[in-house]
Amino acid sequence: LLRDTLSTRITLSSMRYSGFLQHSWNVQTPKGRYAITPGFRVSYWDYNRQVLFSPRITVLFKPASLHRWAFRGSAGYYHQPPFYRELRNLLGKLNPDIKAQESLHFVLGSEYNFNAWDRPFKFTSEAYYKRLRNLIPYELDNVRIRYYAENSASGYAAGLDLKINGEFVPGVESWASLSVMDTREKIDGAWYIDAEGNRVAAGYIPRPTDQRLNFSLFFQDFLPRNPSYKVQIGFVYGSGLPFGPPGFNRQLDTLRMP
């Protein structure tokens, strides 16, 4: 059953310009070695006439007293200029006033190198927080992504990533990873009717990618007398994504798939 159709005629011609500058310093001190990498990116898109400046910095520290460890901290202000599909709203029209989505990143990480069963391994961990502004909300409509084509939301993403990789079998690399994440957004003017018939501000709701838990495993092995015969096993588990009733009422997408 065909419920509705859209008939539009769209012409889009634009140019994007971008450039970046980055430099690294290595500083050796009695306490350890520092690697400092600052930089920035500048871009311009003549469609919405927006100039973007994105600075960022990364600091790596390898302590002299803990030679197996490395610690890293990063911060940056990032912009994501919209692509064509983010310009086109649910009625098939383009929004020439749309702006880039913005994200303020803070990341802390570490690496630990060790030996087990006389083979090298590495354990990495990373915690992050991202403050999101000028978000363009979108819906998952079956297999399509439908954008609202307006900067009407703000939000955040926070999480922890853990990974161990090394030669569980001599001569081949395998790994396992665990990720925990919470990402939500607040849409300007979004509301819903509660069970008592009152109009309530929607507040923060899960983003469509808000998958709380992810676990991945990749394992390799081979026949010792004939190493050209290999086996690879991959396993991925992810907890339920948010969803809601049919229709473009993004603020109601607060249920969870099993």
mmCIF file with all atom_site columns, N, CA and C in Angstrom, residues 11 55 64 78 97 137 144 167 186 203 227 233 251:
data_model
loop_
_atom_site.group_PDB
_atom_site.id
_atom_site.type_symbol
_atom_site.label_atom_id
_atom_site.label_alt_id
_atom_site.label_comp_id
_atom_site.label_asym_id
_atom_site.label_entity_id
_atom_site.label_seq_id
_atom_site.pdbx_PDB_ins_code
_atom_site.Cartn_x
_atom_site.Cartn_y
_atom_site.Cartn_z
_atom_site.occupancy
_atom_site.B_iso_or_equiv
_atom_site.pdbx_formal_charge
_atom_site.auth_seq_id
_atom_site.auth_comp_id
_atom_site.auth_asym_id
_atom_site.auth_atom_id
_atom_site.pdbx_PDB_model_num
ATOM 1  N N  . THR A 1 11  ? 18.547 21.209  -7.195 1.00 0.00 ? 11  THR A N  1
ATOM 2  C CA . THR A 1 11  ? 19.837 21.457  -7.825 1.00 0.00 ? 11  THR A CA 1
ATOM 3  C C  . THR A 1 11  ? 20.796 21.956  -6.757 1.00 0.00 ? 11  THR A C  1
ATOM 4  N N  . PRO A 1 55  ? 40.618 23.415  16.624 1.00 0.00 ? 55  PRO A N  1
ATOM 5  C CA . PRO A 1 55  ? 41.909 23.123  17.269 1.00 0.00 ? 55  PRO A CA 1
ATOM 6  C C  . PRO A 1 55  ? 41.854 21.812  18.038 1.00 0.00 ? 55  PRO A C  1
ATOM 7  N N  . ALA A 1 64  ? 59.615 7.025   32.890 1.00 0.00 ? 64  ALA A N  1
ATOM 8  C CA . ALA A 1 64  ? 60.874 6.273   32.944 1.00 0.00 ? 64  ALA A CA 1
ATOM 9  C C  . ALA A 1 64  ? 60.814 5.130   33.945 1.00 0.00 ? 64  ALA A C  1
ATOM 10 N N  . TYR A 1 78  ? 35.780 19.828  17.446 1.00 0.00 ? 78  TYR A N  1
ATOM 11 C CA . TYR A 1 78  ? 35.615 19.268  16.115 1.00 0.00 ? 78  TYR A CA 1
ATOM 12 C C  . TYR A 1 78  ? 34.310 19.748  15.483 1.00 0.00 ? 78  TYR A C  1
ATOM 13 N N  . ASP A 1 97  ? 20.493 27.139  5.398  1.00 0.00 ? 97  ASP A N  1
ATOM 14 C CA . ASP A 1 97  ? 20.991 27.765  6.620  1.00 0.00 ? 97  ASP A CA 1
ATOM 15 C C  . ASP A 1 97  ? 21.546 26.767  7.619  1.00 0.00 ? 97  ASP A C  1
ATOM 16 N N  . PRO A 1 137 ? 19.069 16.014  14.251 1.00 0.00 ? 137 PRO A N  1
ATOM 17 C CA . PRO A 1 137 ? 18.386 14.759  14.617 1.00 0.00 ? 137 PRO A CA 1
ATOM 18 C C  . PRO A 1 137 ? 18.031 13.939  13.376 1.00 0.00 ? 137 PRO A C  1
ATOM 19 N N  . ARG A 1 144 ? 16.322 2.999   6.093  1.00 0.00 ? 144 ARG A N  1
ATOM 20 C CA . ARG A 1 144 ? 16.695 4.353   5.696  1.00 0.00 ? 144 ARG A CA 1
ATOM 21 C C  . ARG A 1 144 ? 16.998 5.215   6.904  1.00 0.00 ? 144 ARG A C  1
ATOM 22 N N  . GLU A 1 167 ? 49.515 -12.330 20.825 1.00 0.00 ? 167 GLU A N  1
ATOM 23 C CA . GLU A 1 167 ? 49.650 -13.651 20.211 1.00 0.00 ? 167 GLU A CA 1
ATOM 24 C C  . GLU A 1 167 ? 49.166 -14.719 21.188 1.00 0.00 ? 167 GLU A C  1
ATOM 25 N N  . LYS A 1 186 ? 19.003 16.170  23.358 1.00 0.00 ? 186 LYS A N  1
ATOM 26 C CA . LYS A 1 186 ? 17.801 16.914  23.733 1.00 0.00 ? 186 LYS A CA 1
ATOM 27 C C  . LYS A 1 186 ? 17.393 17.768  22.539 1.00 0.00 ? 186 LYS A C  1
ATOM 28 N N  . GLY A 1 203 ? 13.058 16.381  27.302 1.00 0.00 ? 203 GLY A N  1
ATOM 29 C CA . GLY A 1 203 ? 14.369 16.315  27.935 1.00 0.00 ? 203 GLY A CA 1
ATOM 30 C C  . GLY A 1 203 ? 15.340 15.460  27.118 1.00 0.00 ? 203 GLY A C  1
ATOM 31 N N  . PRO A 1 227 ? 51.094 -24.186 8.149  1.00 0.00 ? 227 PRO A N  1
ATOM 32 C CA . PRO A 1 227 ? 50.530 -22.899 8.574  1.00 0.00 ? 227 PRO A CA 1
ATOM 33 C C  . PRO A 1 227 ? 49.678 -22.197 7.517  1.00 0.00 ? 227 PRO A C  1
ATOM 34 N N  . ILE A 1 233 ? 37.965 -16.958 13.999 1.00 0.00 ? 233 ILE A N  1
ATOM 35 C CA . ILE A 1 233 ? 36.677 -16.962 14.677 1.00 0.00 ? 233 ILE A CA 1
ATOM 36 C C  . ILE A 1 233 ? 36.380 -15.540 15.155 1.00 0.00 ? 233 ILE A C  1
ATOM 37 N N  . GLN A 1 251 ? 11.117 12.072  19.911 1.00 0.00 ? 251 GLN A N  1
ATOM 38 C CA . GLN A 1 251 ? 11.148 12.113  21.371 1.00 0.00 ? 251 GLN A CA 1
ATOM 39 C C  . GLN A 1 251 ? 10.524 10.887  22.025 1.00 0.00 ? 251 GLN A C  1
#
